[in-house]
């Protein structure tokens, strides 16, 4: 295996080379179905027999869709409908832009000030995680990396929400319902794809509805319990949600909206856990990159704790996290629907035409990236950065961009810095794992690891 990190090509399904493909009916791993042409073209017609659909890669057209005309290019219903039983009417699953007052109401949780005051929670969580890694090492255990990181990220989310550590049994319950829901959705998408209807999805099975209801019920109990005990701080997300008022109507969140938001935060942490999982996976094959992180941390913080103010100086570590977001965007495809007829570049779009913007494809596009399949964290320090950033959209773009983006990067950078400095996470089945694009980007099998101290 080539372990020179500037040449290392981490695993990804190879695109197939014959023709443009028939988009009615796809293989089990949706990423494997993507023909090579998609990674070279600006725009490709990927219509199916029942829907006109264009894949748009051109960065200027992407700007039109997300930044210039978001009121016309609304979120397409398809996939997001599948998440509605779990996330309710949260903005992330709301097609029209009428949810924008909710975005304003949650803005205080994403400010730099909130991140700074909640920094201690992340530090405490990583401290607890390090203790757990020590335990694993002492017992010489082999462990599922995804589970390990889900636990860490769920604990961080819980502390930020309620100012308390996440109890073990609560994590077990959250994780079991969330996994159950995700697995059933992924299974449904695979089955539908195999039957030959690529983009149109059937109704969710009762089992998935049940898992969603159970998780929402648990979240409602957690909210009630924390309100009753009144132990959450003024900086907690729960407090900020309780005092938030709509800028239009001055009305607070309803109970249902509160449950939507808390459930979404607990679930969004899984996206962050997925990025970290690929980061540790890739770093285990790239000793040079690990070494650079360790040297950077030592230079910035010595052997002491990393302070909030020092984070901006961990440039290489942050670029590793970014590069993983590029190679493994947890949401591999974003879809929009034209809400009225209009011209987009040379395309004449009818009302209802679907547009797919795929971070997975744009991030590996041959025209916009130099050596796109290589793991190369240093690419962000080179001069052509402005071109790169136009084609970098792991968090979406524009009006409906992820509100958790900056905190996810901050958190990811700190976790990488602290864990890589202290431990080696060795992946035991690296040659057997590939990413698979279903609703989210997932590994084709659980990634198992061993932990040893540096
Ligand atoms: C690495 C972690 C994460 C990734 C890769 C990610 C990615 C995304 C993407 C791609 C979108 C846009 C969807 C679209 O345009 O259709 C989005 C939306 C959103 N994300 Fe994240 N996210 C992450 C973590 C988080 C976290 C931790 C939170 C909350 C604390 C969060 C809150 C949201 C919200 C509220 C939206 C909806 C914005 C809207 O539709 O108006 N995300 N996220």
Coordinates of C-alpha atoms and ligand atoms in Angstrom, one line a residue:
X1 CA 0.0 0.0 0.0
X2 CA 1.2 3.5 -0.9
X3 CA 1.5 5.4 2.4
X4 CA 3.0 8.6 1.1
X5 CA 0.1 10.8 2.1
X6 CA 0.4 13.1 -0.9
X7 CA 0.0 10.1 -3.2
X8 CA -2.4 8.0 -1.1
X9 CA -5.7 7.3 -2.8
X10 CA -8.2 6.2 -0.2
X11 CA -10.9 3.7 -1.1
X12 CA -13.8 4.7 -3.4
X13 CA -15.8 2.7 -5.9
X14 CA -14.4 2.9 -9.4
X15 CA -16.7 4.6 -11.8
X16 CA -17.6 2.5 -14.8
X17 CA -16.4 3.5 -18.2
X18 CA -19.0 2.3 -20.7
X19 CA -21.5 5.0 -21.9
X20 CA -23.5 7.3 -19.7
X21 CA -25.5 4.6 -17.9
X22 CA -29.1 3.9 -17.7
X23 CA -30.5 5.7 -14.6
X24 CA -33.5 3.5 -14.3
X25 CA -32.4 0.8 -11.9
X26 CA -29.1 0.9 -10.1
X27 CA -26.8 -1.5 -8.3
X28 CA -26.8 -2.0 -4.6
X29 CA -24.0 0.5 -4.0
X30 CA -25.4 3.6 -5.7
X31 CA -21.9 5.1 -6.0
X32 CA -20.8 2.1 -8.1
X33 CA -23.4 2.9 -10.7
X34 CA -21.9 6.3 -11.5
X35 CA -20.2 6.4 -14.9
X36 CA -16.9 8.1 -15.4
X37 CA -18.5 10.8 -17.6
X38 CA -20.3 12.3 -14.6
X39 CA -16.9 13.2 -13.1
X40 CA -15.9 15.2 -16.2
X41 CA -19.0 17.0 -17.4
X42 CA -20.5 20.3 -16.4
X43 CA -24.1 19.1 -16.7
X44 CA -25.5 15.6 -17.4
X45 CA -29.0 14.6 -18.2
X46 CA -29.8 11.8 -15.6
X47 CA -33.5 11.6 -16.2
X48 CA -35.4 8.5 -15.5
X49 CA -38.6 7.3 -17.3
X50 CA -40.7 9.1 -14.7
X51 CA -38.7 12.3 -14.0
X52 CA -36.6 14.9 -15.7
X53 CA -33.4 15.2 -13.7
X54 CA -30.1 17.1 -14.4
X55 CA -26.9 16.5 -12.5
X56 CA -25.2 19.9 -12.2
X57 CA -21.4 20.1 -11.5
X58 CA -20.6 23.5 -13.0
X59 CA -19.6 25.7 -10.0
X60 CA -21.3 28.8 -11.5
X61 CA -24.6 27.0 -12.1
X62 CA -24.4 25.6 -8.5
X63 CA -24.1 29.2 -7.3
X64 CA -27.2 30.1 -9.2
X65 CA -29.1 27.2 -7.7
X66 CA -28.1 27.6 -4.1
X67 CA -27.1 31.3 -3.7
X68 CA -28.8 33.4 -6.4
X69 CA -32.2 31.7 -6.8
X70 CA -32.9 29.6 -3.7
X71 CA -36.5 30.7 -3.8
X72 CA -37.0 29.0 -7.2
X73 CA -34.8 25.9 -6.6
X74 CA -36.5 24.5 -3.5
X75 CA -35.5 21.3 -1.8
X76 CA -36.9 18.3 -3.8
X77 CA -39.4 16.2 -1.7
X78 CA -38.2 12.6 -2.5
X79 CA -35.5 11.7 -0.1
X80 CA -36.3 14.3 2.6
X81 CA -39.9 12.9 2.9
X82 CA -38.2 9.7 4.3
X83 CA -36.7 11.6 7.2
X84 CA -39.9 13.5 8.1
X85 CA -41.2 10.9 10.6
X86 CA -38.0 11.4 12.6
X87 CA -37.3 15.1 12.1
X88 CA -40.9 16.4 11.7
X89 CA -41.0 19.9 10.2
X90 CA -37.4 20.8 10.9
X91 CA -35.9 23.1 8.2
X92 CA -33.5 20.4 7.0
X93 CA -36.5 18.5 5.7
X94 CA -38.6 21.5 4.7
X95 CA -38.9 22.0 1.0
X96 CA -40.2 25.6 0.7
X97 CA -38.3 28.4 2.4
X98 CA -41.1 29.2 4.8
X99 CA -39.1 27.6 7.6
X100 CA -36.6 30.5 7.5
X101 CA -37.9 32.1 10.7
X102 CA -36.9 28.8 12.5
X103 CA -33.4 29.2 11.1
X104 CA -33.3 32.7 12.7
X105 CA -34.5 31.2 16.0
X106 CA -31.7 28.6 16.1
X107 CA -29.0 31.0 15.0
X108 CA -27.8 31.8 18.6
X109 CA -26.6 28.2 19.0
X110 CA -24.1 28.6 16.0
X111 CA -22.4 31.8 17.1
X112 CA -18.7 32.0 17.9
X113 CA -19.6 33.1 21.4
X114 CA -21.7 30.0 22.0
X115 CA -19.0 27.8 20.6
X116 CA -16.5 29.4 22.9
X117 CA -18.5 29.0 26.1
X118 CA -19.4 25.4 25.1
X119 CA -15.8 24.5 24.3
X120 CA -15.4 23.1 27.8
X121 CA -18.1 20.6 27.1
X122 CA -16.3 19.3 24.0
X123 CA -13.0 19.1 26.0
X124 CA -14.7 17.2 28.8
X125 CA -16.3 14.8 26.4
X126 CA -13.0 14.1 24.6
X127 CA -11.4 13.6 28.1
X128 CA -14.0 10.9 28.9
X129 CA -13.5 9.4 25.4
X130 CA -9.7 9.2 26.1
X131 CA -10.4 7.3 29.3
X132 CA -12.6 4.9 27.4
X133 CA -9.9 4.4 24.8
X134 CA -7.5 3.5 27.7
X135 CA -10.0 0.9 28.9
X136 CA -10.3 -0.6 25.5
X137 CA -6.5 -0.7 25.2
X138 CA -6.0 -2.3 28.6
X139 CA -8.5 -5.0 27.8
X140 CA -6.9 -5.4 24.3
X141 CA -10.4 -5.2 22.8
X142 CA -11.3 -4.9 19.1
X143 CA -14.1 -2.4 18.6
X144 CA -16.5 -1.0 16.0
X145 CA -15.0 2.5 15.2
X146 CA -18.3 4.0 14.2
X147 CA -19.9 3.0 17.5
X148 CA -17.0 4.5 19.4
X149 CA -17.3 7.8 17.6
X150 CA -21.1 7.9 17.7
X151 CA -20.8 7.7 21.4
X152 CA -18.4 10.6 21.6
X153 CA -20.4 12.8 19.3
X154 CA -23.7 12.0 21.0
X155 CA -22.1 12.9 24.3
X156 CA -20.9 16.2 22.9
X157 CA -24.4 17.0 21.6
X158 CA -26.1 16.0 24.8
X159 CA -23.7 18.2 26.9
X160 CA -24.3 21.2 24.6
X161 CA -28.1 20.6 24.8
X162 CA -28.6 20.0 28.4
X163 CA -25.2 20.9 30.2
X164 CA -25.0 17.3 31.4
X165 CA -23.0 14.2 30.6
X166 CA -24.9 11.7 28.4
X167 CA -25.9 8.7 30.6
X168 CA -24.7 5.3 29.2
X169 CA -28.2 3.8 29.1
X170 CA -29.6 6.9 27.3
X171 CA -26.9 6.6 24.6
X172 CA -27.8 2.9 24.1
X173 CA -31.4 3.8 23.6
X174 CA -30.8 6.8 21.3
X175 CA -28.3 4.8 19.3
X176 CA -30.5 1.7 18.9
X177 CA -33.6 3.7 17.7
X178 CA -31.5 5.9 15.4
X179 CA -29.6 3.0 13.9
X180 CA -32.8 1.0 13.4
X181 CA -34.4 3.9 11.6
X182 CA -31.4 4.5 9.3
X183 CA -30.9 0.8 8.5
X184 CA -34.5 0.4 7.5
X185 CA -34.4 3.5 5.3
X186 CA -31.2 2.3 3.6
X187 CA -32.7 -1.1 3.1
X188 CA -35.8 0.5 1.5
X189 CA -33.7 2.6 -0.8
X190 CA -31.6 -0.4 -1.9
X191 CA -34.7 -2.6 -2.5
X192 CA -36.4 0.2 -4.5
X193 CA -33.2 0.7 -6.6
X194 CA -32.9 -3.0 -7.3
X195 CA -36.5 -3.1 -8.5
X196 CA -35.6 -0.5 -11.0
X197 CA -37.1 2.8 -9.8
X198 CA -34.1 4.8 -9.0
X199 CA -35.4 8.1 -7.6
X200 CA -39.0 7.5 -6.6
X201 CA -39.4 6.1 -3.2
X202 CA -42.3 4.2 -1.6
X203 CA -43.8 4.6 1.8
X204 CA -41.8 3.9 4.9
X205 CA -42.4 0.6 6.5
X206 CA -44.1 0.5 10.0
X207 CA -40.9 -0.7 11.6
X208 CA -39.1 2.5 10.6
X209 CA -42.1 4.6 11.7
X210 CA -42.0 2.9 15.0
X211 CA -38.2 3.5 15.5
X212 CA -38.8 7.2 14.7
X213 CA -41.7 7.5 17.2
X214 CA -39.6 5.8 19.9
X215 CA -36.7 8.2 19.4
X216 CA -39.0 11.2 19.4
X217 CA -40.7 10.0 22.6
X218 CA -37.3 9.5 24.3
X219 CA -36.3 13.1 23.2
X220 CA -39.6 14.5 24.6
X221 CA -38.8 12.7 28.0
X222 CA -35.3 14.1 28.0
X223 CA -36.6 17.6 27.4
X224 CA -39.2 17.3 30.1
X225 CA -36.7 15.8 32.6
X226 CA -34.2 18.5 32.0
X227 CA -36.7 21.3 32.3
X228 CA -38.0 19.9 35.6
X229 CA -34.6 19.4 37.1
X230 CA -33.6 22.9 35.8
X231 CA -30.0 21.9 35.8
X232 CA -29.1 23.3 32.3
X233 CA -27.1 26.5 32.0
X234 CA -28.0 29.7 30.2
X235 CA -25.5 28.8 27.5
X236 CA -27.2 25.4 26.8
X237 CA -29.0 24.9 23.5
X238 CA -32.1 23.9 25.4
X239 CA -32.2 27.3 27.2
X240 CA -31.6 29.1 23.8
X241 CA -34.5 27.2 22.2
X242 CA -36.8 27.9 25.1
X243 CA -36.2 31.7 25.0
X244 CA -36.2 31.9 21.1
X245 CA -38.9 33.9 19.5
X246 CA -39.9 34.1 15.8
X247 CA -38.7 37.4 14.3
X248 CA -42.0 37.6 12.4
X249 CA -44.6 36.6 15.0
X250 CA -42.7 36.8 18.3
X251 CA -44.1 33.3 19.0
X252 CA -41.8 30.7 20.8
X253 CA -41.2 27.2 19.5
X254 CA -44.1 24.8 19.9
X255 CA -43.4 21.6 21.8
X256 CA -43.4 19.7 18.6
X257 CA -40.8 22.1 17.0
X258 CA -38.7 21.8 20.2
X259 CA -38.7 18.0 19.7
X260 CA -37.9 18.4 16.0
X261 CA -34.8 20.5 16.8
X262 CA -33.4 18.5 19.7
X263 CA -33.9 15.2 17.7
X264 CA -32.2 16.8 14.7
X265 CA -29.2 17.9 16.8
X266 CA -28.8 14.5 18.3
X267 CA -28.9 13.0 14.8
X268 CA -26.7 15.5 13.0
X269 CA -23.9 14.5 15.3
X270 CA -23.9 11.2 13.5
X271 CA -22.7 13.1 10.4
X272 CA -19.8 14.5 12.3
X273 CA -19.1 11.0 13.7
X274 CA -19.1 9.6 10.1
X275 CA -16.5 12.2 9.0
X276 CA -14.3 11.3 11.9
X277 CA -14.6 7.6 11.2
X278 CA -13.2 8.2 7.7
X279 CA -10.6 10.5 9.1
X280 CA -9.2 7.8 11.4
X281 CA -9.6 5.2 8.7
X282 CA -7.5 7.3 6.2
X283 CA -4.9 8.4 8.9
X284 CA -4.3 4.8 9.8
X285 CA -2.9 4.3 6.3
X286 CA -1.0 7.6 6.3
X287 CA 1.6 7.7 9.1
X288 CA 3.1 10.9 7.6
X289 CA -0.1 12.8 8.1
X290 CA -0.5 11.6 11.6
X291 CA 3.0 12.7 12.4
X292 CA 2.3 16.2 11.0
X293 CA -0.8 16.5 13.2
X294 CA 1.2 15.5 16.2
X295 CA 4.0 18.0 15.4
X296 CA 1.5 20.8 14.8
X297 CA -0.3 20.1 18.1
X298 CA 3.0 20.1 20.0
X299 CA 4.1 23.3 18.3
X300 CA 0.8 25.1 19.1
X301 CA 0.0 23.7 22.6
X302 CA 3.1 22.0 23.8
X303 CA 2.1 19.2 26.2
X304 CA -0.8 21.2 27.7
X305 CA -4.5 21.3 26.8
X306 CA -5.5 23.0 23.6
X307 CA -7.2 26.3 24.2
X308 CA -10.0 27.7 22.1
X309 CA -7.8 30.6 20.9
X310 CA -5.2 28.1 19.7
X311 CA -7.6 26.2 17.4
X312 CA -7.2 28.6 14.5
X313 CA -3.5 27.8 14.5
X314 CA -4.1 24.0 13.9
X315 CA -4.2 24.6 10.2
X316 CA -2.9 21.3 9.0
X317 CA -5.2 19.3 11.3
X318 CA -8.2 21.4 10.1
X319 CA -7.2 20.7 6.5
X320 CA -7.1 17.0 7.2
X321 CA -10.7 17.3 8.4
X322 CA -11.6 19.3 5.4
X323 CA -10.0 16.9 3.0
X324 CA -12.0 14.1 4.6
X325 CA -15.2 16.1 4.1
X326 CA -14.2 16.4 0.5
X327 CA -13.5 12.8 -0.1
X328 CA -16.3 11.4 2.1
X329 CA -19.2 14.0 2.3
X330 CA -21.7 12.4 4.7
X331 CA -24.6 13.7 2.5
X332 CA -23.4 12.6 -0.9
X333 CA -26.3 14.0 -3.0
X334 CA -28.4 17.2 -2.6
X335 CA -31.6 17.6 -4.7
X336 CA -33.6 20.6 -5.7
X337 CA -36.8 21.1 -7.7
X338 CA -37.5 24.0 -10.1
X339 CA -40.7 25.6 -8.6
X340 CA -41.3 27.4 -11.9
X341 CA -40.1 27.2 -15.5
X342 CA -36.8 29.0 -16.1
X343 CA -33.4 28.9 -17.9
X344 CA -30.4 27.6 -16.1
X345 CA -27.3 28.1 -18.3
X346 CA -28.2 26.4 -21.6
X347 CA -31.0 24.3 -20.0
X348 CA -34.7 25.1 -20.3
X349 CA -36.2 23.8 -17.1
X350 CA -39.9 23.0 -16.8
X351 CA -41.6 23.4 -13.4
X352 CA -40.9 20.3 -11.4
X353 CA -37.6 19.4 -13.1
X354 CA -35.2 17.9 -10.6
X355 CA -31.7 19.1 -10.1
X356 CA -29.1 17.0 -8.4
X357 CA -26.0 18.5 -7.0
X358 CA -23.7 15.8 -5.7
X359 CA -21.0 16.8 -3.3
X360 CA -19.6 13.2 -3.9
X361 CA -19.2 13.9 -7.6
X362 CA -18.3 17.6 -7.5
X363 CA -15.6 16.9 -4.9
X364 CA -14.0 14.3 -7.2
X365 CA -14.5 16.2 -10.5
X366 CA -11.6 16.0 -12.9
X367 CA -11.8 19.6 -14.1
X368 CA -12.1 21.3 -10.7
X369 CA -9.6 19.4 -8.7
X370 CA -6.0 18.5 -9.2
X371 CA -5.6 14.8 -8.5
X372 CA -9.1 14.6 -7.1
X373 CA -8.9 11.0 -5.8
X374 CA -5.8 11.7 -3.7
X375 CA -5.8 12.4 0.0
X376 CA -3.9 15.7 0.0
X377 CA -4.6 18.0 3.0
X378 CA -2.0 20.5 1.8
X379 CA -4.0 21.3 -1.4
X380 CA -6.0 24.0 0.6
X381 CA -2.8 26.0 1.3
X382 CA -2.0 26.3 -2.4
X383 CA -2.7 29.4 -4.6
X384 CA -5.7 28.1 -6.6
X385 CA -7.7 27.8 -3.4
X386 CA -10.5 30.1 -4.6
X387 CA -11.3 27.7 -7.4
X388 CA -11.3 24.8 -5.0
X389 CA -13.6 26.5 -2.5
X390 CA -16.3 27.0 -5.2
X391 CA -16.4 23.3 -5.7
X392 CA -16.4 22.4 -2.0
X393 CA -19.9 21.9 -0.6
X394 CA -20.0 19.2 2.1
X395 CA -22.4 21.5 4.0
X396 CA -24.5 22.7 1.0
X397 CA -24.4 26.4 0.1
X398 CA -26.3 29.6 0.3
X399 CA -29.6 30.3 2.0
X400 CA -30.1 26.6 3.1
X401 CA -26.6 25.9 4.1
X402 CA -25.9 23.8 7.2
X403 CA -26.2 25.9 10.3
X404 CA -23.8 23.5 12.2
X405 CA -21.0 23.8 9.7
X406 CA -18.5 26.0 11.6
X407 CA -19.1 24.1 14.9
X408 CA -18.7 20.8 13.1
X409 CA -15.3 21.9 11.7
X410 CA -14.2 23.3 15.1
X411 CA -15.2 20.1 16.9
X412 CA -13.7 17.8 14.3
X413 CA -10.4 19.6 14.4
X414 CA -10.1 19.5 18.2
X415 CA -11.1 15.8 18.3
X416 CA -8.5 14.9 15.6
X417 CA -5.8 17.0 17.3
X418 CA -6.3 15.5 20.8
X419 CA -7.0 11.8 19.8
X420 CA -4.2 11.6 17.2
X421 CA -1.7 13.1 19.7
X422 CA -2.6 10.5 22.3
X423 CA -3.5 7.3 20.4
X424 CA -3.0 5.2 17.3
X425 CA -6.3 3.9 16.0
X426 CA -5.3 0.9 13.9
X427 CA -7.9 -0.3 11.4
X428 CA -8.0 -4.1 11.2
X429 CA -10.1 -4.5 8.0
X430 CA -8.9 -1.5 5.9
X431 CA -8.7 -3.5 2.7
X432 CA -12.3 -4.7 2.9
X433 CA -14.1 -1.4 3.3
X434 CA -15.5 1.0 0.7
X435 CA -17.9 3.8 1.0
X436 CA -21.5 3.2 -0.1
X437 CA -23.9 6.0 -1.0
X438 CA -27.4 5.3 0.1
X439 CA -29.2 8.2 1.9
X440 CA -26.0 9.0 3.7
X441 CA -22.4 7.9 3.0
X442 CA -21.7 4.7 4.9
X443 CA -19.0 2.1 4.9
X444 CA -19.9 -1.2 3.2
X445 CA -19.1 -3.0 6.4
X446 CA -18.4 -2.0 10.0
X447 CA -14.8 -0.7 10.4
X448 CA -13.1 -2.5 13.3
X449 CA -10.1 -1.1 15.1
X450 CA -7.6 -1.5 18.0
X451 CA -6.4 1.4 20.1
X452 CA -2.8 1.8 21.3
X453 CA -1.2 4.8 23.0
X454 CA 1.4 6.8 21.1
Ligands
LIG1 C1 -20.0 17.1 9.6 C2 -21.2 17.3 10.0 C3 -22.3 17.8 9.2 C4 -22.5 17.8 7.8 C5 -21.5 17.2 6.7 C6 -23.7 18.5 7.5 C7 -24.2 18.7 6.2 C8 -25.4 19.4 5.9 C9 -25.8 19.6 4.6 C10 -25.2 19.1 3.3 C11 -27.0 20.4 4.7 C12 -27.7 21.0 3.5 C13 -28.9 20.2 3.0 C14 -29.5 20.8 1.7 O1 -29.0 21.8 1.2 O2 -30.4 20.2 1.2 C15 -27.2 20.6 6.1 C16 -28.3 21.3 6.6 C17 -28.5 21.6 7.9 N1 -27.6 21.2 9.0 FE1 -25.9 20.1 8.8 N2 -24.3 18.9 8.7 C18 -23.5 18.6 9.7 C19 -23.6 18.8 11.1 C20 -24.7 19.5 11.6 C21 -24.8 19.8 13.0 C22 -23.9 19.4 14.1 C23 -26.0 20.6 13.1 C24 -26.6 21.2 14.3 C25 -26.1 21.5 15.4 C26 -26.5 20.8 11.7 C27 -27.7 21.5 11.4 C28 -28.2 21.6 10.1 C29 -29.4 22.4 9.9 C30 -30.3 23.1 10.9 C31 -29.6 22.3 8.5 C32 -30.8 22.8 7.7 C33 -30.6 24.2 7.0 C34 -31.8 24.5 6.1 O3 -32.3 23.7 5.4 O4 -32.2 25.7 6.2 N3 -25.7 20.1 10.8 N4 -26.2 20.0 6.8

